[in-house]
Short mmCIF file of C-alpha atoms in Angstrom, two decimals:
data_model
loop_
_atom_site.label_atom_id
_atom_site.label_comp_id
_atom_site.label_asym_id
_atom_site.label_seq_id
_atom_site.Cartn_x
_atom_site.Cartn_y
_atom_site.Cartn_z
CA MET Z 1 85.46 132.05 146.40
CA GLN Z 2 83.48 131.62 149.51
CA ILE Z 3 82.68 128.40 151.16
CA GLY Z 4 81.18 127.20 154.54
CA MET Z 5 83.04 124.04 155.74
CA ILE Z 6 81.13 122.10 158.34
CA GLY Z 7 83.14 119.72 160.51
CA LEU Z 8 86.65 120.89 160.97
CA GLY Z 9 88.00 117.53 162.16
CA LYS Z 10 91.21 115.84 160.62
CA MET Z 11 90.05 116.09 157.11
CA GLY Z 12 87.92 119.31 157.41
CA GLY Z 13 90.68 120.97 158.98
CA ASN Z 14 93.26 119.95 156.79
CA MET Z 15 91.21 120.89 153.56
CA THR Z 16 89.80 124.68 155.15
CA GLU Z 17 93.64 125.36 155.96
CA ARG Z 18 94.25 124.02 152.09
CA LEU Z 19 91.55 126.37 150.81
CA ARG Z 20 92.70 129.64 152.70
CA ARG Z 21 96.40 128.87 151.71
CA ALA Z 22 94.63 129.02 147.72
CA GLY Z 23 92.99 132.43 148.69
CA HIS Z 24 89.57 131.37 148.93
CA GLU Z 25 87.35 132.56 152.05
CA VAL Z 26 86.43 129.51 154.32
CA VAL Z 27 84.05 130.21 157.20
CA GLY Z 28 84.24 126.91 159.20
CA TYR Z 29 81.67 125.46 162.07
CA ASP Z 30 82.38 122.62 164.25
CA HIS Z 31 80.03 120.63 167.07
CA HIS Z 32 82.87 121.19 169.22
CA PRO Z 33 82.94 124.70 170.95
CA GLY Z 34 85.95 127.19 169.74
CA ARG Z 35 86.91 124.95 166.80
CA GLY Z 36 85.15 127.00 163.93
CA ASP Z 37 84.39 130.96 163.07
CA VAL Z 38 80.96 130.48 164.26
CA ASP Z 39 78.87 128.79 166.89
CA SER Z 40 75.66 127.39 164.89
CA LEU Z 41 74.78 126.34 161.35
CA ALA Z 42 72.22 129.86 161.42
CA GLU Z 43 75.56 131.91 162.15
CA LEU Z 44 77.42 129.79 159.03
CA LYS Z 45 74.51 130.53 156.86
CA ASP Z 46 74.12 134.20 158.03
CA ARG Z 47 77.96 134.61 157.32
CA LEU Z 48 77.71 133.13 154.23
CA THR Z 49 76.75 135.64 150.91
CA THR Z 50 74.11 134.09 148.38
CA PRO Z 51 74.16 131.88 146.58
CA ARG Z 52 75.85 129.82 149.40
CA ALA Z 53 77.92 126.90 149.16
CA ALA Z 54 78.43 124.95 152.46
CA TRP Z 55 80.49 121.89 152.39
CA VAL Z 56 79.65 119.03 154.85
CA MET Z 57 82.55 116.82 156.14
CA VAL Z 58 81.40 114.77 159.36
CA PRO Z 59 81.01 111.03 159.81
CA ALA Z 60 78.79 108.95 157.48
CA GLY Z 61 75.34 108.21 158.84
CA ASP Z 62 72.86 110.01 161.13
CA PRO Z 63 75.27 112.66 161.58
CA THR Z 64 74.92 113.47 157.80
CA ARG Z 65 71.50 113.15 158.06
CA GLN Z 66 71.20 115.17 160.75
CA THR Z 67 73.68 117.97 159.31
CA ILE Z 68 71.57 118.00 156.21
CA THR Z 69 68.07 117.80 157.27
CA GLU Z 70 69.16 121.51 159.38
CA LEU Z 71 70.51 122.91 156.44
CA MET Z 72 67.38 122.20 154.33
CA GLY Z 73 65.89 124.41 157.12
CA LEU Z 74 67.96 127.44 157.15
CA LEU Z 75 69.18 127.62 153.17
CA GLU Z 76 67.52 129.14 150.52
CA PRO Z 77 66.86 128.43 146.49
CA GLY Z 78 70.08 128.57 144.81
CA ASP Z 79 72.46 127.22 147.32
CA LEU Z 80 74.67 124.30 147.24
CA VAL Z 81 75.51 121.61 149.58
CA ILE Z 82 78.29 119.51 149.12
CA ASP Z 83 78.83 115.92 151.00
CA GLY Z 84 82.14 115.18 151.17
CA GLY Z 85 82.12 112.48 153.90
CA ASN Z 86 81.63 108.50 153.13
CA SER Z 87 77.94 108.29 152.81
CA HIS Z 88 76.43 105.46 150.46
CA TYR Z 89 75.36 106.97 146.92
CA VAL Z 90 71.83 105.59 147.43
CA GLU Z 91 72.09 108.08 150.96
CA ASP Z 92 73.43 111.20 148.19
CA GLN Z 93 70.44 110.53 145.75
CA GLU Z 94 67.86 110.93 148.83
CA HIS Z 95 69.76 113.89 149.57
CA ALA Z 96 69.51 115.22 146.72
CA LYS Z 97 65.95 114.91 145.69
CA MET Z 98 65.02 116.00 149.47
CA LEU Z 99 66.96 119.23 148.90
CA GLY Z 100 65.87 119.52 145.26
CA GLU Z 101 62.24 120.17 146.70
CA ALA Z 102 63.03 122.74 148.34
CA GLY Z 103 65.30 124.41 145.52
CA ILE Z 104 68.47 123.55 147.03
CA HIS Z 105 71.37 122.22 144.84
CA PHE Z 106 73.92 118.67 145.98
CA ILE Z 107 76.87 117.36 144.77
CA ASP Z 108 78.50 114.46 146.39
CA VAL Z 109 82.57 114.26 146.90
CA GLY Z 110 84.31 111.29 147.25
CA VAL Z 111 87.79 112.57 149.06
CA TRP Z 112 90.64 110.73 149.58
CA GLY Z 113 94.52 112.16 150.88
CA LEU Z 114 95.72 114.30 153.02
CA GLN Z 115 99.19 115.75 152.85
CA ASN Z 116 99.89 116.28 148.94
CA GLY Z 117 96.50 117.23 147.95
CA TYR Z 118 92.88 115.24 147.77
CA GLY Z 119 91.77 112.83 145.21
CA LEU Z 120 88.21 113.92 144.74
CA MET Z 121 85.57 112.05 142.86
CA VAL Z 122 82.51 114.35 142.35
CA GLY Z 123 78.88 113.35 141.52
CA GLY Z 124 76.70 116.34 140.52
CA ASP Z 125 74.88 118.61 137.57
CA ASP Z 126 77.33 120.11 134.87
CA GLU Z 127 76.46 123.39 136.41
CA ASP Z 128 77.30 123.30 140.12
CA VAL Z 129 80.16 121.16 139.70
CA ASN Z 130 81.63 124.11 137.54
CA ARG Z 131 80.39 126.32 139.94
CA LEU Z 132 82.90 124.62 142.63
CA MET Z 133 85.82 124.03 140.20
CA PRO Z 134 87.80 126.90 141.96
CA VAL Z 135 87.55 124.71 145.15
CA PHE Z 136 88.15 121.32 143.79
CA GLN Z 137 91.29 122.86 141.64
CA ALA Z 138 92.54 124.11 144.90
CA LEU Z 139 91.85 120.86 146.96
CA LYS Z 140 93.33 118.35 144.20
CA PRO Z 141 97.09 117.75 143.57
CA GLU Z 142 98.97 119.54 141.58
CA GLY Z 143 99.06 118.12 138.08
CA GLU Z 144 96.88 116.38 135.59
CA PHE Z 145 95.20 113.87 137.93
CA GLY Z 146 93.48 113.55 141.26
CA PHE Z 147 89.93 114.73 139.95
CA VAL Z 148 86.90 113.31 137.84
CA HIS Z 149 83.36 114.36 137.47
CA ALA Z 150 82.29 111.22 137.87
CA GLY Z 151 78.74 111.44 136.64
CA GLU Z 152 75.13 112.43 138.24
CA VAL Z 153 74.54 112.52 142.01
CA GLY Z 154 75.84 109.61 144.02
CA ALA Z 155 78.45 108.87 141.19
CA GLY Z 156 81.33 110.68 143.10
CA HIS Z 157 80.81 108.07 146.07
CA PHE Z 158 80.32 105.53 144.39
CA ALA Z 159 83.84 105.70 142.61
CA LYS Z 160 85.35 106.17 145.93
CA MET Z 161 83.19 103.13 147.10
CA VAL Z 162 84.85 101.33 144.75
CA HIS Z 163 88.53 102.93 145.10
CA ASN Z 164 88.42 101.62 148.75
CA GLY Z 165 87.13 97.96 147.75
CA ILE Z 166 90.10 98.12 145.68
CA GLU Z 167 92.59 99.36 148.63
CA TYR Z 168 91.03 96.16 150.53
CA GLY Z 169 92.14 93.59 147.59
CA ILE Z 170 95.83 95.32 147.32
CA MET Z 171 96.80 95.53 151.03
CA GLN Z 172 95.24 91.56 151.56
CA ALA Z 173 97.32 90.54 148.52
CA TYR Z 174 100.49 92.30 149.93
CA ALA Z 175 99.53 91.06 153.44
CA GLU Z 176 98.87 87.51 152.26
CA GLY Z 177 102.61 87.37 150.50
CA TYR Z 178 104.14 88.59 153.69
CA GLU Z 179 102.77 85.91 155.84
CA LEU Z 180 103.82 83.04 153.16
CA LEU Z 181 107.50 84.64 153.42
CA ALA Z 182 107.34 84.62 157.17
CA ALA Z 183 106.22 81.38 157.34
CA THR Z 184 109.14 79.75 155.17
CA ASP Z 185 112.69 79.86 156.60
CA VAL Z 186 114.14 80.01 152.66
CA VAL Z 187 113.51 83.87 153.18
CA THR Z 188 115.56 85.15 156.00
CA ASP Z 189 114.78 88.71 155.30
CA VAL Z 190 111.20 89.37 154.71
CA ALA Z 191 111.17 92.95 155.30
CA GLY Z 192 114.22 93.57 152.64
CA ALA Z 193 112.35 91.48 150.25
CA PHE Z 194 109.33 93.49 150.37
CA CYS Z 195 111.19 96.81 150.58
CA SER Z 196 113.27 95.95 147.79
CA TRP Z 197 110.35 95.40 145.39
CA ARG Z 198 109.84 99.45 145.17
CA GLY Z 199 111.73 99.40 142.47
CA GLY Z 200 111.79 97.83 139.35
CA THR Z 201 108.93 95.74 140.07
CA VAL Z 202 105.43 95.71 138.82
CA ILE Z 203 103.97 95.96 142.49
CA ARG Z 204 105.57 98.66 143.43
CA SER Z 205 102.60 101.31 144.98
CA TRP Z 206 102.55 104.13 147.72
CA LEU Z 207 101.04 100.91 149.94
CA LEU Z 208 104.15 99.19 149.43
CA ASP Z 209 106.20 102.30 150.51
CA LEU Z 210 104.05 102.49 153.56
CA LEU Z 211 104.42 98.71 154.67
CA CYS Z 212 107.80 98.96 154.45
CA LYS Z 213 107.68 102.14 156.85
CA ALA Z 214 105.26 100.23 159.19
CA LEU Z 215 108.08 97.00 158.57
CA ASN Z 216 111.12 99.87 159.66
CA GLU Z 217 108.95 100.74 162.70
CA ASP Z 218 108.35 97.40 163.96
CA PRO Z 219 110.08 94.67 161.86
CA GLY Z 220 107.85 91.52 163.28
CA LEU Z 221 104.99 93.62 163.62
CA GLU Z 222 104.73 92.69 167.03
CA ASN Z 223 102.99 95.59 168.28
CA ILE Z 224 100.16 95.51 166.16
CA ARG Z 225 97.49 92.49 166.69
CA GLY Z 226 96.07 90.89 163.34
CA VAL Z 227 92.55 92.25 163.45
CA ALA Z 228 91.40 94.49 160.71
CA GLN Z 229 88.35 96.50 161.08
CA ASP Z 230 86.48 97.89 157.86
CA SER Z 231 84.84 101.33 157.42
CA GLY Z 232 81.93 99.92 155.74
CA GLU Z 233 82.78 100.99 152.26
CA GLY Z 234 83.90 97.38 151.32
CA ARG Z 235 80.58 96.04 152.45
CA TRP Z 236 78.73 98.34 149.97
CA THR Z 237 81.20 97.08 147.31
CA VAL Z 238 80.57 93.75 147.53
CA GLN Z 239 76.83 94.49 148.32
CA ALA Z 240 76.87 96.75 144.82
CA ALA Z 241 78.69 93.54 142.72
CA ILE Z 242 75.94 91.79 143.99
CA ASP Z 243 73.10 94.05 142.65
CA HIS Z 244 74.92 94.45 139.12
CA ALA Z 245 75.90 90.74 138.72
CA VAL Z 246 79.45 91.72 138.68
CA PRO Z 247 81.99 89.18 139.99
CA MET Z 248 84.25 90.69 142.53
CA PRO Z 249 86.20 87.43 144.21
CA ALA Z 250 89.30 89.43 144.91
CA ILE Z 251 87.68 92.28 146.89
CA SER Z 252 85.03 89.72 148.52
CA ALA Z 253 87.40 87.68 149.75
CA ALA Z 254 89.71 90.71 151.09
CA LEU Z 255 86.50 91.50 152.88
CA PHE Z 256 85.77 88.30 154.48
CA ALA Z 257 89.13 88.22 155.44
CA ARG Z 258 88.86 91.29 157.65
CA PHE Z 259 86.12 89.71 159.65
CA ALA Z 260 88.12 86.51 159.89
CA SER Z 261 90.59 88.68 161.57
CA ARG Z 262 88.53 89.45 164.63
CA GLN Z 263 88.28 85.69 165.51
CA ASP Z 264 92.04 84.76 165.07
CA ASP Z 265 95.29 86.57 165.46
CA SER Z 266 96.76 86.64 162.31
CA PRO Z 267 100.27 87.33 160.68
CA ALA Z 268 98.57 88.94 157.24
CA MET Z 269 96.06 90.95 159.45
CA LYS Z 270 99.05 92.47 161.12
CA VAL Z 271 100.16 93.88 157.61
CA VAL Z 272 96.71 95.30 156.78
CA ALA Z 273 96.02 96.75 160.38
CA ALA Z 274 99.54 98.49 159.96
CA LEU Z 275 98.74 99.54 156.52
CA ARG Z 276 95.68 101.11 158.22
CA ASN Z 277 97.32 102.54 160.32
CA GLN Z 278 100.00 104.30 158.30
CA PHE Z 279 97.67 105.98 155.64
CA GLY Z 280 94.86 106.71 157.19
CA GLY Z 281 95.81 107.01 161.36
CA HIS Z 282 93.42 103.94 162.31
CA ALA Z 283 94.11 102.91 165.36
CA VAL Z 284 95.83 99.32 165.98
CA THR Z 285 95.56 97.20 168.77
CA ALA Z 286 98.56 95.93 170.73
CA SER Z 287 99.03 91.93 171.03
CA GLY Z 288 97.33 90.73 173.86
CA THR Z 289 94.31 93.05 173.94
CA ASP Z 290 90.87 93.24 172.58
CA ALA Z 291 90.42 95.88 169.42
CA ASP Z 292 87.92 98.45 168.99
CA THR Z 293 85.38 98.94 166.40
CA ALA Z 294 85.89 101.99 164.13
CA PRO Z 295 83.28 103.97 163.48
CA ALA Z 296 82.51 105.04 159.80
CA SER Z 297 84.26 108.27 158.87
CA PRO Z 298 85.58 110.30 156.16
CA ALA Z 299 89.14 108.37 156.23
CA PRO Z 300 89.07 105.00 153.97
#
């Protein structure tokens, strides 16, 4: 299948390579000169055969809005736009309506992963989703899991938003457990205790594996300041819980703990910062220096 990929950064570039290895034709565009196969969205449109499919993989917010608006002026009725960034589900619904007035179809995809395939949470009409199934099958991990057609437009990013909210809560639980173990002289091998939980326990997980990796690299987390930023999806999750009157004490507390981390250097927040660095490559701040606020991006 042929598809255009707009945004060839860490996620978009690796997705492009995975699709090409699976035999798909990908025409790539990036705003950085020389990174893509074409130099403009207009050239991308001309390279794609009708009905076209263009996957947008740029940072959420203005970059996504601007890209989709430009595509609306270039594409033709029957073409399909896929937003695979970290957009808010409400914006998906607005974009679908805007594109629909021009006869252009729209799918939103919440994307998580990198090395072993991508967890895909998709929102859109059945016909549009089925059209892209060869692409989804190539991107997802091998096996039964890793893909869901979650519902109509907006459902993909809503599911990804809740996924990231759960991620906040799990990381916060590990972080608080670490701080308690480190605060007592009863346990003398804190890292060993955590790593022992990787087998035979109910709380083993990939996040626990990553925490052990971080502790092996820096046993006391001395090179990490206890400050954890948030990409915005935790806030959206809590806001959606308020909108739907759904109690969400654990995820809300995890979000507020990140806010608190920007005021005091916290051992628990060192764990959260270390985990975000391990799974998403998010920058960490060494002790004694100021933290930068990370912009929203397709990374969790």
